[in-house]
Every structure is written in C-alpha cells, then in structure tokens.
mmCIF file of C-alpha atoms and ligand atoms in Angstrom:
data_model
loop_
_atom_site.group_PDB
_atom_site.id
_atom_site.type_symbol
_atom_site.label_atom_id
_atom_site.label_comp_id
_atom_site.label_asym_id
_atom_site.label_seq_id
_atom_site.Cartn_x
_atom_site.Cartn_y
_atom_site.Cartn_z
ATOM 1 C CA PRO A 1 19.735 13.489 -5.381
ATOM 2 C CA ARG A 2 16.312 12.724 -3.718
ATOM 3 C CA LYS A 3 15.461 9.083 -3.340
ATOM 4 C CA GLN A 4 12.854 7.725 -5.907
ATOM 5 C CA LEU A 5 9.393 6.789 -4.460
ATOM 6 C CA ILE A 6 7.764 3.748 -6.125
ATOM 7 C CA ILE A 7 4.051 3.835 -5.130
ATOM 8 C CA VAL A 8 2.207 0.487 -5.775
ATOM 9 C CA THR A 9 -1.635 0.940 -5.955
ATOM 10 C CA PRO A 10 -3.961 -1.893 -7.060
ATOM 11 C CA THR A 11 -7.219 -0.980 -8.226
ATOM 12 C CA TYR A 12 -10.538 -1.766 -10.084
ATOM 13 C CA ASN A 13 -13.441 -0.316 -11.827
ATOM 14 C CA ARG A 14 -16.377 0.623 -9.530
ATOM 15 C CA ALA A 15 -18.355 3.654 -8.996
ATOM 16 C CA MET A 16 -15.851 5.634 -6.751
ATOM 17 C CA GLN A 17 -12.747 4.463 -8.605
ATOM 18 C CA ALA A 18 -12.275 7.964 -10.475
ATOM 19 C CA TYR A 19 -12.632 9.904 -7.173
ATOM 20 C CA PHE A 20 -10.260 7.637 -5.387
ATOM 21 C CA LEU A 21 -7.488 7.643 -8.281
ATOM 22 C CA ASN A 22 -7.949 11.435 -8.836
ATOM 23 C CA ARG A 23 -7.545 12.138 -5.002
ATOM 24 C CA LEU A 24 -4.608 9.963 -4.596
ATOM 25 C CA SER A 25 -2.947 11.450 -7.980
ATOM 26 C CA GLN A 26 -3.527 14.848 -6.902
ATOM 27 C CA VAL A 27 -1.518 14.236 -3.586
ATOM 28 C CA LEU A 28 1.187 12.381 -5.574
ATOM 29 C CA ARG A 29 1.608 15.356 -7.920
ATOM 30 C CA LEU A 30 2.507 17.633 -5.081
ATOM 31 C CA VAL A 31 5.419 15.417 -4.105
ATOM 32 C CA PRO A 32 8.764 16.600 -5.314
ATOM 33 C CA PRO A 33 9.904 14.021 -8.121
ATOM 34 C CA PRO A 34 11.147 11.611 -8.555
ATOM 35 C CA VAL A 35 7.903 9.462 -7.858
ATOM 36 C CA LEU A 36 7.105 6.425 -9.884
ATOM 37 C CA TRP A 37 3.508 5.424 -9.432
ATOM 38 C CA ILE A 38 2.773 1.687 -10.343
ATOM 39 C CA VAL A 39 -0.961 0.996 -10.684
ATOM 40 C CA VAL A 40 -2.143 -2.631 -11.192
ATOM 41 C CA GLU A 41 -5.437 -3.977 -12.447
ATOM 42 C CA MET A 42 -6.441 -7.638 -12.764
ATOM 43 C CA SER A 43 -6.684 -9.436 -16.305
ATOM 44 C CA LYS A 44 -6.788 -6.116 -18.571
ATOM 45 C CA GLU A 45 -5.951 -2.428 -18.581
ATOM 46 C CA SER A 46 -9.199 -0.794 -18.252
ATOM 47 C CA ILE A 47 -10.137 2.190 -20.526
ATOM 48 C CA GLU A 48 -11.309 4.044 -17.153
ATOM 49 C CA THR A 49 -8.004 3.687 -15.503
ATOM 50 C CA SER A 50 -6.025 4.483 -18.548
ATOM 51 C CA LYS A 51 -7.887 7.686 -19.230
ATOM 52 C CA ILE A 52 -7.510 8.880 -15.499
ATOM 53 C CA LEU A 53 -3.595 7.979 -15.328
ATOM 54 C CA ARG A 54 -2.953 9.867 -18.582
ATOM 55 C CA LYS A 55 -3.999 13.111 -17.330
ATOM 56 C CA THR A 56 -2.326 12.925 -13.786
ATOM 57 C CA GLY A 57 0.760 14.500 -14.645
ATOM 58 C CA VAL A 58 2.507 11.893 -12.494
ATOM 59 C CA MET A 59 5.024 9.359 -13.862
ATOM 60 C CA TYR A 60 3.320 6.018 -13.836
ATOM 61 C CA ARG A 61 3.312 2.417 -15.202
ATOM 62 C CA HIS A 62 -0.037 0.747 -15.611
ATOM 63 C CA LEU A 63 0.321 -3.054 -15.303
ATOM 64 C CA VAL A 64 -1.724 -6.013 -15.563
ATOM 65 C CA CYS A 65 -1.991 -9.069 -13.156
ATOM 66 C CA MET A 66 -2.668 -12.296 -15.169
ATOM 67 C CA LYS A 67 -3.292 -14.486 -12.304
ATOM 68 C CA ASN A 68 -6.693 -16.060 -12.382
ATOM 69 C CA SER A 69 -8.231 -15.544 -8.816
ATOM 70 C CA THR A 70 -11.427 -16.799 -7.736
ATOM 71 C CA ASN A 71 -11.218 -15.210 -4.207
ATOM 72 C CA VAL A 72 -12.042 -11.459 -4.275
ATOM 73 C CA LYS A 73 -10.039 -10.733 -1.078
ATOM 74 C CA ASP A 74 -6.723 -12.125 -2.765
ATOM 75 C CA ARG A 75 -7.187 -9.997 -5.742
ATOM 76 C CA GLY A 76 -5.377 -6.783 -4.300
ATOM 77 C CA VAL A 77 -2.636 -9.071 -3.029
ATOM 78 C CA HIS A 78 -1.963 -10.811 -6.373
ATOM 79 C CA GLN A 79 -1.923 -7.386 -7.874
ATOM 80 C CA ARG A 80 0.588 -6.002 -5.554
ATOM 81 C CA ASN A 81 2.737 -8.960 -6.193
ATOM 82 C CA THR A 82 2.734 -8.371 -9.850
ATOM 83 C CA ALA A 83 4.258 -4.865 -8.883
ATOM 84 C CA LEU A 84 6.644 -6.579 -6.561
ATOM 85 C CA GLU A 85 7.794 -8.832 -9.574
ATOM 86 C CA HIS A 86 8.146 -5.786 -11.992
ATOM 87 C CA ILE A 87 10.418 -3.962 -9.349
ATOM 88 C CA GLU A 88 12.610 -7.078 -8.923
ATOM 89 C CA HIS A 89 12.763 -7.598 -12.404
ATOM 90 C CA HIS A 90 13.619 -4.440 -13.667
ATOM 91 C CA LYS A 91 15.901 -3.528 -10.453
ATOM 92 C CA LEU A 92 13.996 -0.376 -9.609
ATOM 93 C CA ASP A 93 15.779 1.737 -7.096
ATOM 94 C CA GLY A 94 13.816 3.557 -4.486
ATOM 95 C CA ILE A 95 11.281 3.162 -1.561
ATOM 96 C CA VAL A 96 8.445 0.971 -2.134
ATOM 97 C CA TYR A 97 4.966 1.785 -0.777
ATOM 98 C CA PHE A 98 1.825 -0.067 -1.041
ATOM 99 C CA ALA A 99 -1.005 2.916 -1.115
ATOM 100 C CA ASP A 100 -4.375 1.475 -1.645
ATOM 101 C CA ASP A 101 -6.649 3.801 -3.945
ATOM 102 C CA ASP A 102 -9.447 4.319 -1.168
ATOM 103 C CA ASN A 103 -6.910 5.652 1.697
ATOM 104 C CA VAL A 104 -6.409 9.310 2.641
ATOM 105 C CA TYR A 105 -2.856 10.298 2.523
ATOM 106 C CA ALA A 106 -1.306 13.515 3.924
ATOM 107 C CA LEU A 107 1.489 14.807 1.665
ATOM 108 C CA ALA A 108 3.844 14.914 4.734
ATOM 109 C CA LEU A 109 3.857 11.005 4.737
ATOM 110 C CA PHE A 110 5.166 10.867 1.127
ATOM 111 C CA GLU A 111 7.699 13.392 1.913
ATOM 112 C CA SER A 112 8.754 11.253 5.146
ATOM 113 C CA LEU A 113 9.191 8.296 3.055
ATOM 114 C CA ARG A 114 12.552 9.664 1.891
ATOM 115 C CA GLU A 115 13.988 9.394 5.452
ATOM 116 C CA ILE A 116 13.618 5.497 5.159
ATOM 117 C CA SER A 117 16.902 3.520 4.872
ATOM 118 C CA ARG A 118 15.809 0.036 5.219
ATOM 119 C CA PHE A 119 12.206 -0.375 6.557
ATOM 120 C CA GLY A 120 9.920 2.329 7.957
ATOM 121 C CA THR A 121 6.719 1.961 9.772
ATOM 122 C CA TRP A 122 4.227 4.465 11.250
ATOM 123 C CA PRO A 123 0.755 4.089 13.019
ATOM 124 C CA VAL A 124 -2.386 4.245 10.698
ATOM 125 C CA ALA A 125 -5.719 5.392 12.025
ATOM 126 C CA MET A 126 -8.895 3.496 11.053
ATOM 127 C CA LEU A 127 -12.545 3.956 11.643
ATOM 128 C CA ALA A 128 -13.971 0.982 13.538
ATOM 129 C CA PRO A 129 -17.433 1.264 12.306
ATOM 130 C CA SER A 130 -18.928 -1.343 14.749
ATOM 131 C CA LYS A 131 -17.426 0.326 17.498
ATOM 132 C CA ASN A 132 -18.151 3.909 16.198
ATOM 133 C CA LYS A 133 -14.714 5.018 17.168
ATOM 134 C CA ALA A 134 -11.132 5.613 15.549
ATOM 135 C CA ILE A 135 -8.485 3.139 16.249
ATOM 136 C CA LEU A 136 -4.540 2.896 15.631
ATOM 137 C CA GLU A 137 -2.661 0.303 14.098
ATOM 138 C CA GLY A 138 1.093 0.415 14.085
ATOM 139 C CA PRO A 139 4.261 0.968 15.978
ATOM 140 C CA VAL A 140 4.526 2.485 19.551
ATOM 141 C CA CYS A 141 7.716 4.456 19.789
ATOM 142 C CA ASN A 142 10.346 5.757 21.910
ATOM 143 C CA GLY A 143 12.405 8.350 19.947
ATOM 144 C CA SER A 144 13.803 6.372 17.072
ATOM 145 C CA GLN A 145 12.956 2.975 18.492
ATOM 146 C CA VAL A 146 9.891 0.697 18.011
ATOM 147 C CA ILE A 147 8.991 -0.560 21.246
ATOM 148 C CA GLY A 148 5.614 -2.096 20.979
ATOM 149 C CA TRP A 149 2.247 -2.015 18.867
ATOM 150 C CA HIS A 150 -1.188 -0.637 18.618
ATOM 151 C CA THR A 151 -3.150 -3.362 17.721
ATOM 152 C CA ASN A 152 -6.813 -4.384 17.607
ATOM 153 C CA GLU A 153 -7.571 -7.225 19.993
ATOM 154 C CA LYS A 154 -8.979 -9.570 17.806
ATOM 155 C CA SER A 155 -5.507 -10.707 16.545
ATOM 156 C CA LYS A 156 -3.192 -9.503 19.475
ATOM 157 C CA LYS A 157 -1.688 -12.856 19.985
ATOM 158 C CA LEU A 158 -1.034 -14.439 16.516
ATOM 159 C CA ARG A 159 0.491 -11.504 14.446
ATOM 160 C CA ARG A 160 4.074 -10.775 14.876
ATOM 161 C CA PHE A 161 3.963 -7.264 13.474
ATOM 162 C CA HIS A 162 0.867 -5.098 13.951
ATOM 163 C CA VAL A 163 1.149 -3.076 10.747
ATOM 164 C CA ASP A 164 -1.459 -2.328 8.219
ATOM 165 C CA MET A 165 -0.690 -2.629 4.438
ATOM 166 C CA SER A 166 -0.561 1.105 4.190
ATOM 167 C CA GLY A 167 1.637 1.313 7.275
ATOM 168 C CA PHE A 168 5.110 0.491 6.130
ATOM 169 C CA ALA A 169 7.420 1.303 3.427
ATOM 170 C CA PHE A 170 10.919 -0.342 2.348
ATOM 171 C CA ASN A 171 13.933 -0.050 0.352
ATOM 172 C CA SER A 172 13.366 -1.798 -3.236
ATOM 173 C CA THR A 173 17.029 -3.146 -3.270
ATOM 174 C CA ILE A 174 15.942 -5.664 -0.437
ATOM 175 C CA LEU A 175 14.057 -7.288 -3.343
ATOM 176 C CA TRP A 176 16.837 -7.685 -5.616
ATOM 177 C CA ASN A 177 20.005 -7.177 -3.824
ATOM 178 C CA PRO A 178 19.460 -8.974 -0.537
ATOM 179 C CA LYS A 179 23.324 -9.283 0.023
ATOM 180 C CA ARG A 180 23.351 -5.713 0.714
ATOM 181 C CA TRP A 181 21.253 -6.057 3.823
ATOM 182 C CA HIS A 182 23.407 -8.994 4.946
ATOM 183 C CA ARG A 183 20.558 -11.523 3.886
ATOM 184 C CA PRO A 184 21.914 -14.628 2.111
ATOM 185 C CA THR A 185 21.295 -14.704 -1.665
ATOM 186 C CA SER A 186 19.661 -17.861 -1.479
ATOM 187 C CA ASP A 187 17.118 -16.441 0.993
ATOM 188 C CA SER A 188 15.213 -14.578 -1.559
ATOM 189 C CA ILE A 189 11.979 -12.643 -0.606
ATOM 190 C CA ARG A 190 8.735 -14.360 -1.116
ATOM 191 C CA GLN A 191 5.955 -12.146 -2.276
ATOM 192 C CA LEU A 192 2.803 -11.182 -0.284
ATOM 193 C CA ASP A 193 0.945 -13.975 1.378
ATOM 194 C CA THR A 194 -2.426 -14.895 -0.190
ATOM 195 C CA VAL A 195 -3.413 -17.590 2.271
ATOM 196 C CA LYS A 196 -4.148 -16.284 5.783
ATOM 197 C CA GLU A 197 -6.292 -13.020 5.645
ATOM 198 C CA GLY A 198 -4.787 -10.427 7.941
ATOM 199 C CA PHE A 199 -1.338 -12.103 7.904
ATOM 200 C CA GLN A 200 -0.140 -10.696 4.545
ATOM 201 C CA GLU A 201 1.617 -7.910 6.201
ATOM 202 C CA THR A 202 3.248 -9.503 9.020
ATOM 203 C CA THR A 203 4.451 -12.489 6.804
ATOM 204 C CA PHE A 204 5.952 -10.341 4.228
ATOM 205 C CA ILE A 205 7.773 -8.183 6.933
ATOM 206 C CA GLU A 206 9.107 -10.900 8.694
ATOM 207 C CA GLN A 207 10.958 -11.533 5.731
ATOM 208 C CA ILE A 208 12.457 -8.114 5.196
ATOM 209 C CA VAL A 209 13.677 -7.452 9.041
ATOM 210 C CA GLU A 210 14.583 -9.482 11.906
ATOM 211 C CA ASP A 211 12.944 -7.675 14.498
ATOM 212 C CA GLU A 212 11.965 -4.125 15.749
ATOM 213 C CA SER A 213 15.446 -3.175 16.055
ATOM 214 C CA GLN A 214 15.785 -2.977 12.353
ATOM 215 C CA MET A 215 12.752 -0.853 11.774
ATOM 216 C CA GLU A 216 12.669 3.103 11.487
ATOM 217 C CA PRO A 217 9.602 4.458 12.777
ATOM 218 C CA ILE A 218 8.587 7.742 10.848
ATOM 219 C CA PRO A 219 8.304 10.505 11.601
ATOM 220 C CA TYR A 220 10.353 10.721 14.726
ATOM 221 C CA GLN A 221 8.468 9.304 17.716
ATOM 222 C CA CYS A 222 5.537 8.621 15.218
ATOM 223 C CA LEU A 223 3.617 11.555 16.659
ATOM 224 C CA ARG A 224 1.622 12.400 13.720
ATOM 225 C CA ILE A 225 -1.055 10.489 11.874
ATOM 226 C CA MET A 226 -0.192 10.728 8.175
ATOM 227 C CA ASN A 227 -2.724 8.197 6.680
ATOM 228 C CA TRP A 228 -6.270 7.045 7.385
ATOM 229 C CA HIS A 229 -7.655 3.647 6.213
ATOM 230 C CA LEU A 230 -11.298 4.500 6.351
ATOM 231 C CA HIS A 231 -13.162 1.628 4.792
ATOM 232 C CA LEU A 232 -15.502 4.064 3.203
ATOM 233 C CA GLU A 233 -16.089 1.616 0.179
ATOM 234 C CA GLY A 234 -19.809 1.773 -0.614
ATOM 235 C CA ARG A 235 -20.463 -2.004 -1.330
ATOM 236 C CA ASN A 236 -24.234 -1.680 -1.619
ATOM 237 C CA PHE A 237 -24.947 1.753 -3.362
ATOM 238 C CA VAL A 238 -28.522 2.605 -3.630
ATOM 239 C CA TYR A 239 -29.374 4.195 -6.858
ATOM 240 C CA PRO A 240 -32.411 5.764 -8.261
ATOM 241 C CA ARG A 241 -34.350 3.155 -10.245
ATOM 242 C CA GLY A 242 -32.720 2.966 -13.795
ATOM 243 C CA TRP A 243 -29.664 4.924 -12.718
ATOM 244 C CA HIS A 244 -27.466 1.990 -11.859
ATOM 245 C CA LEU A 245 -23.768 2.657 -12.521
ATOM 246 C CA GLN A 246 -21.458 -0.176 -13.674
ATOM 247 C CA LYS A 247 -18.329 1.927 -14.294
ATOM 248 C CA ASN A 248 -16.805 4.891 -12.180
ATOM 249 C CA LEU A 249 -18.398 8.079 -11.827
ATOM 250 C CA VAL A 250 -16.396 10.744 -13.979
ATOM 251 C CA THR A 251 -14.779 13.566 -11.868
ATOM 252 C CA VAL A 252 -13.129 16.353 -13.592
HETATM 253 N N1 LIG B 301 -8.622 -3.920 -5.075
HETATM 254 C C1 LIG B 301 -8.505 -4.410 -6.301
HETATM 255 N N2 LIG B 301 -9.364 -5.387 -6.696
HETATM 256 C C2 LIG B 301 -10.271 -5.844 -5.944
HETATM 257 C C3 LIG B 301 -10.370 -5.702 -4.699
HETATM 258 C C4 LIG B 301 -9.485 -4.571 -4.239
HETATM 259 O O1 LIG B 301 -7.788 -3.875 -7.056
HETATM 260 O O2 LIG B 301 -11.029 -6.883 -6.500
HETATM 261 C C5 LIG B 301 -7.824 -2.945 -4.559
HETATM 262 C C6 LIG B 301 -8.417 -1.649 -4.118
HETATM 263 O O3 LIG B 301 -8.751 -0.889 -5.211
HETATM 264 C C7 LIG B 301 -7.692 -1.250 -3.160
HETATM 265 C C8 LIG B 301 -7.027 -2.263 -2.435
HETATM 266 O O4 LIG B 301 -7.015 -3.364 -3.310
HETATM 267 O O5 LIG B 301 -6.807 -0.182 -3.719
HETATM 268 C C9 LIG B 301 -7.604 -2.665 -1.051
HETATM 269 O O6 LIG B 301 -9.005 -3.231 -1.243
HETATM 270 P P1 LIG B 301 -10.096 -2.841 -0.320
HETATM 271 O O7 LIG B 301 -10.340 -1.524 -0.151
HETATM 272 O O8 LIG B 301 -11.234 -3.811 -0.693
HETATM 273 O O9 LIG B 301 -9.554 -3.316 1.114
HETATM 274 P P2 LIG B 301 -9.708 -2.765 2.435
HETATM 275 O O10 LIG B 301 -9.452 -1.365 2.153
HETATM 276 O O11 LIG B 301 -11.213 -2.930 2.811
HETATM 277 O O12 LIG B 301 -8.464 -3.599 3.172
#
C-alpha cells in the first residue's frame, strides 16, 4: 500500500487566500491517495476557508488553533503546532510535510515524499528580492548523502541545519512512537520553536535526527528543484478608491 501523506497548511483570510488554497489543492488532487490535508486557522474556522475546502476533492481536516498570539510572526508556528498535536494524539500514520499556502509546489515533490523512511530534505529555491536573484536553501548532496548546506550568509554560523520550513518532511511515527526510531521514550518531541525567528526549522529537526547521516536527500542527488518559496505576498495592496477588499478574492 502507498504511504499516507499528511500535508500541514496554516492559513488566514486575506485577498489572495482563495488563489493560494485553490492552487495548492489542485496539485494535491493530482497526488495519488492517500493524502490527508490538515488546514489550520487561528481562533475560528472561517467561512471562506471552509467553502474552499469543501469543494477541493481532497481529504482534509480543518483545525483551529486556540492559542492567543500577539506576535504575527508566531501565528503560523502555533498553527503548525496544533496540527502536530493532532497527529500525535490520533496517532496518524504517514509522512508529515509543512506546506505553506503561498509556496509553489511541483507534483513530483509530493510523489517523492513517499520515498522517505525517517527524514527527507531537499533544496528550496527562493527569490531574494533585494538582490534580484534566486537563491537556494537546503542540502548539498553526494548520491544519497547530505554533505553540506546551501545557505544564505546572514545566519551561516548559527543554524545547525539550513532548511526551509517547506524543505523537509518526516515520518509521523517519530512523534508518537519515538522508540521505533531508537529514541528514549522520555525524550518526547517538543514542538516547533516560537522564540527565535529563523530557528524554528533547525530546532525542530535537531530533535528528529542526530546528524546528516540520518537524512535522506530527495530526489536522489537533490538535482531537481521541486518547490519555490517566492514571498509573493502582497502586504500593501493598492486598490482603487472604495474597492478595498477585506476578504479573499473569489476564484472559481
Ligand atoms: N500564516 C497564518 N497566519 C498568519 C500568518 C501566516 O496562517 O497570521 C500562514 C500563511 O498562510 C502561510 C504560512 O503561515 O501558509 C507562512 O506565512 P508567510 O507567508 O507570512 O511566511 P513567509 O512565507 O514569509 O515565510
């Protein structure tokens, strides 16, 4: 039987939300089942998100994060933690992947996730707006070995693993059956870190693997780029006078 994919997406209402969620759902719909899409919102289930999810044709769970967060930057982190709690509590079995709604994903990425046994990682392409060029973040590979990291120089010395939130996936049993992975049961996995921005990924990954030898680069050699983190979010949309949109634009 095919491995289940557990795709975790934090989301919130804004003008481009419908476009983002529809785009992601249309890729997920092309992935052979079983695929479970866990979509998490803050405070309450919005009508907008519910409507979109109902018509995707993808198996989904719509969760709500009840944690109060004053810091916008921490919201997505709390929402992903709600999904992790859910996976652990219900002992969901599959490969967990944090897929933000605004990134661009190739179908091949989701197909490759099924090759992962413990922890898989791959390079993610990003647009560096200030530099007007594309950069990579993620593993440098030699065959099936991770031998180094593409990184952006800003944080080179500090982070242990240079992986984007959308550049890794792992076996969900690590969360609820750590013994199977030769981890002591007392050493339960803490959730994503909310304190230091930019350190969430590495802090989490350091709990899941000891070092690079336990990582599986996918696909072989990491030769293809399968997702883009574009930061295309329009934070300061300019609307014609009187046309200001509070909610997402309806897309069909
Ligand atoms: N997000 C969210 N609530 C927020 C801010 C972000 O649910 O208040 C989600 C967003 O929809 C996306 C993910 O968190 O799926 C990453 O957010 P963002 O795009 O702002 O981060 P960036 O891509 O800049 O790292």
